[in-house]
Short mmCIF file of C-alpha atoms in Angstrom, two decimals:
data_model
loop_
_atom_site.label_atom_id
_atom_site.label_comp_id
_atom_site.label_asym_id
_atom_site.label_seq_id
_atom_site.Cartn_x
_atom_site.Cartn_y
_atom_site.Cartn_z
CA UNK Q 1 138.85 68.49 100.44
CA UNK Q 2 136.54 66.33 102.51
CA UNK Q 3 136.11 63.99 99.61
CA UNK Q 4 139.61 63.16 99.63
CA UNK Q 5 140.18 63.01 103.22
CA UNK Q 6 138.75 59.35 102.86
CA UNK Q 7 141.30 58.33 100.42
CA UNK Q 8 144.63 59.58 102.47
CA UNK Q 9 143.71 57.76 105.24
CA UNK Q 10 144.49 53.82 105.72
CA UNK Q 11 141.62 52.18 105.01
CA UNK Q 12 142.22 48.68 105.66
CA UNK Q 13 145.26 46.39 105.99
CA UNK Q 14 143.74 43.64 103.77
CA UNK Q 15 145.22 40.31 104.29
CA UNK Q 16 146.35 37.97 101.03
CA UNK Q 17 142.91 36.19 101.58
CA UNK Q 18 140.44 38.47 101.35
CA UNK Q 19 137.31 36.34 103.01
CA UNK Q 20 140.03 36.39 106.23
CA UNK Q 21 138.26 39.64 107.14
CA UNK Q 22 134.42 39.83 107.63
CA UNK Q 23 132.60 43.20 106.12
CA UNK Q 24 132.38 44.06 109.60
CA UNK Q 25 135.78 43.70 110.57
CA UNK Q 26 136.78 45.85 107.50
CA UNK Q 27 134.19 48.30 108.20
CA UNK Q 28 135.54 48.76 111.94
CA UNK Q 29 138.94 48.94 110.75
CA UNK Q 30 138.34 51.57 108.21
CA UNK Q 31 135.83 53.94 110.02
CA UNK Q 32 138.89 54.02 112.76
CA UNK Q 33 141.26 55.17 110.20
CA UNK Q 34 138.88 57.66 108.93
CA UNK Q 35 138.07 59.06 112.22
CA UNK Q 36 142.00 59.33 113.25
CA UNK Q 37 143.06 60.63 109.85
CA UNK Q 38 140.65 63.14 110.11
CA UNK Q 39 142.19 63.91 113.43
CA UNK Q 40 145.64 64.15 112.04
CA UNK Q 41 144.80 66.28 109.03
CA UNK Q 42 143.52 69.12 111.60
CA UNK Q 43 146.70 68.88 113.22
CA UNK Q 44 149.25 68.65 110.22
CA UNK Q 45 147.53 69.66 107.12
CA UNK Q 46 148.67 67.76 103.63
CA UNK Q 47 148.23 68.78 100.24
CA UNK Q 48 146.15 67.10 97.70
CA UNK Q 49 149.15 66.25 95.68
CA UNK Q 50 150.29 64.36 99.19
CA UNK Q 51 147.15 62.78 99.30
CA UNK Q 52 147.79 61.56 95.63
CA UNK Q 53 151.44 60.26 96.27
CA UNK Q 54 149.99 58.22 99.50
CA UNK Q 55 147.55 56.75 97.00
CA UNK Q 56 150.35 55.83 94.92
CA UNK Q 57 152.10 54.28 97.87
CA UNK Q 58 155.07 57.09 97.39
CA UNK Q 59 155.95 59.40 100.36
CA UNK Q 60 154.70 62.58 99.57
CA UNK Q 61 157.41 65.66 99.77
CA UNK Q 62 154.96 68.00 101.70
CA UNK Q 63 156.25 69.58 104.85
CA UNK Q 64 153.63 68.11 107.20
CA UNK Q 65 153.68 64.50 105.76
CA UNK Q 66 155.95 63.22 108.04
CA UNK Q 67 153.84 64.44 111.07
CA UNK Q 68 150.56 63.54 109.72
CA UNK Q 69 151.77 59.77 109.36
CA UNK Q 70 153.73 60.03 112.85
CA UNK Q 71 150.28 61.04 114.33
CA UNK Q 72 148.56 58.45 112.64
CA UNK Q 73 150.97 55.74 113.76
CA UNK Q 74 150.87 57.46 117.35
CA UNK Q 75 146.90 56.99 117.45
CA UNK Q 76 147.29 53.10 116.35
CA UNK Q 77 149.44 52.44 118.43
CA UNK Q 78 152.58 51.83 115.98
CA UNK Q 79 154.55 54.66 117.47
CA UNK Q 80 155.20 54.85 121.37
CA UNK Q 81 155.75 58.12 123.32
CA UNK Q 82 159.11 58.23 121.90
CA UNK Q 83 158.59 58.21 118.40
CA UNK Q 84 159.53 55.02 117.85
CA UNK Q 85 157.93 51.98 116.24
CA UNK Q 86 156.31 49.90 118.98
CA UNK Q 87 153.82 47.84 117.48
CA UNK Q 88 152.46 46.29 120.82
CA UNK Q 89 149.45 48.23 121.34
CA UNK Q 90 148.76 47.58 117.77
CA UNK Q 91 148.76 44.05 117.95
CA UNK Q 92 146.53 44.10 120.94
CA UNK Q 93 143.81 46.02 118.85
CA UNK Q 94 144.21 43.60 116.10
CA UNK Q 95 143.56 40.56 118.48
CA UNK Q 96 140.23 42.29 119.07
CA UNK Q 97 139.72 42.48 115.34
CA UNK Q 98 141.17 39.35 113.81
CA UNK Q 99 140.12 36.30 114.85
CA UNK Q 100 142.99 33.63 113.77
CA UNK Q 101 146.42 33.73 115.71
CA UNK Q 102 148.16 33.04 112.59
CA UNK Q 103 146.66 36.53 111.37
CA UNK Q 104 147.87 38.14 114.20
CA UNK Q 105 151.09 36.39 114.03
CA UNK Q 106 151.75 37.34 110.06
CA UNK Q 107 150.70 41.12 111.21
CA UNK Q 108 153.42 41.02 114.05
CA UNK Q 109 156.26 39.61 111.82
CA UNK Q 110 155.35 42.41 109.23
CA UNK Q 111 155.76 44.91 111.85
CA UNK Q 112 158.95 43.44 113.17
CA UNK Q 113 160.64 43.86 109.87
CA UNK Q 114 160.35 47.37 110.00
CA UNK Q 115 161.39 47.67 113.77
CA UNK Q 116 164.89 48.19 112.11
CA UNK Q 117 163.75 52.16 111.62
CA UNK Q 118 164.13 52.75 115.37
CA UNK Q 119 168.19 52.39 115.03
CA UNK Q 120 168.19 54.84 112.38
CA UNK Q 121 169.71 58.54 113.39
CA UNK Q 122 166.67 61.07 113.11
CA UNK Q 123 166.55 64.91 114.28
CA UNK Q 124 163.21 65.48 115.51
CA UNK Q 125 163.32 63.26 118.50
CA UNK Q 126 159.67 62.17 120.10
CA UNK Q 127 157.93 64.03 117.59
CA UNK Q 128 158.71 61.22 115.23
CA UNK Q 129 157.93 62.59 112.10
CA UNK Q 130 161.40 61.72 110.33
CA UNK Q 131 160.84 58.30 111.61
CA UNK Q 132 157.28 57.83 110.56
CA UNK Q 133 158.86 58.49 106.93
CA UNK Q 134 161.45 55.62 107.18
CA UNK Q 135 158.55 53.60 108.75
CA UNK Q 136 156.02 54.26 106.06
CA UNK Q 137 158.57 53.33 103.29
CA UNK Q 138 159.54 50.33 105.18
CA UNK Q 139 156.14 49.02 105.72
CA UNK Q 140 154.91 49.91 101.84
CA UNK Q 141 158.28 48.05 100.98
CA UNK Q 142 157.55 44.62 102.90
CA UNK Q 143 153.53 44.89 102.32
CA UNK Q 144 153.32 42.46 99.67
CA UNK Q 145 155.46 39.78 101.06
CA UNK Q 146 153.58 39.52 103.91
CA UNK Q 147 150.39 39.28 102.30
CA UNK Q 148 149.19 43.16 102.98
CA UNK Q 149 147.84 45.49 100.66
CA UNK Q 150 147.99 48.82 102.19
CA UNK Q 151 145.35 51.43 100.45
CA UNK Q 152 145.38 54.86 101.10
#
């Protein structure tokens, strides 16, 4: 199972121009996501089938999938303490990784596109599990338009 843990996590948001990120930046992002994913899988276990769904850019049907993603989104700053998409802290972290303001602006526009999920009615309140599914699907649907490749 440990070898699969590496694959379910967001490994890197890679910009359309692969040389926009140095190897050091990619490694920094990847190691952080692996660390966060390992914490979240303990709190919200997911199955191998769930992992494979994520790898295929499909939201899994597993009972813990939404809360697993919400956990990751919370820890990387995409969700606020009310379970809403709020990417301000994620953008602050991105400024520490990306060198060009253009890259951060592109990321901000990408995340703003999915802010609409905050207006959707969900039944799990501050846990954010249902909203995490909506946000995940929105991010996947819009990733290529903004030049991102989201790999799990």
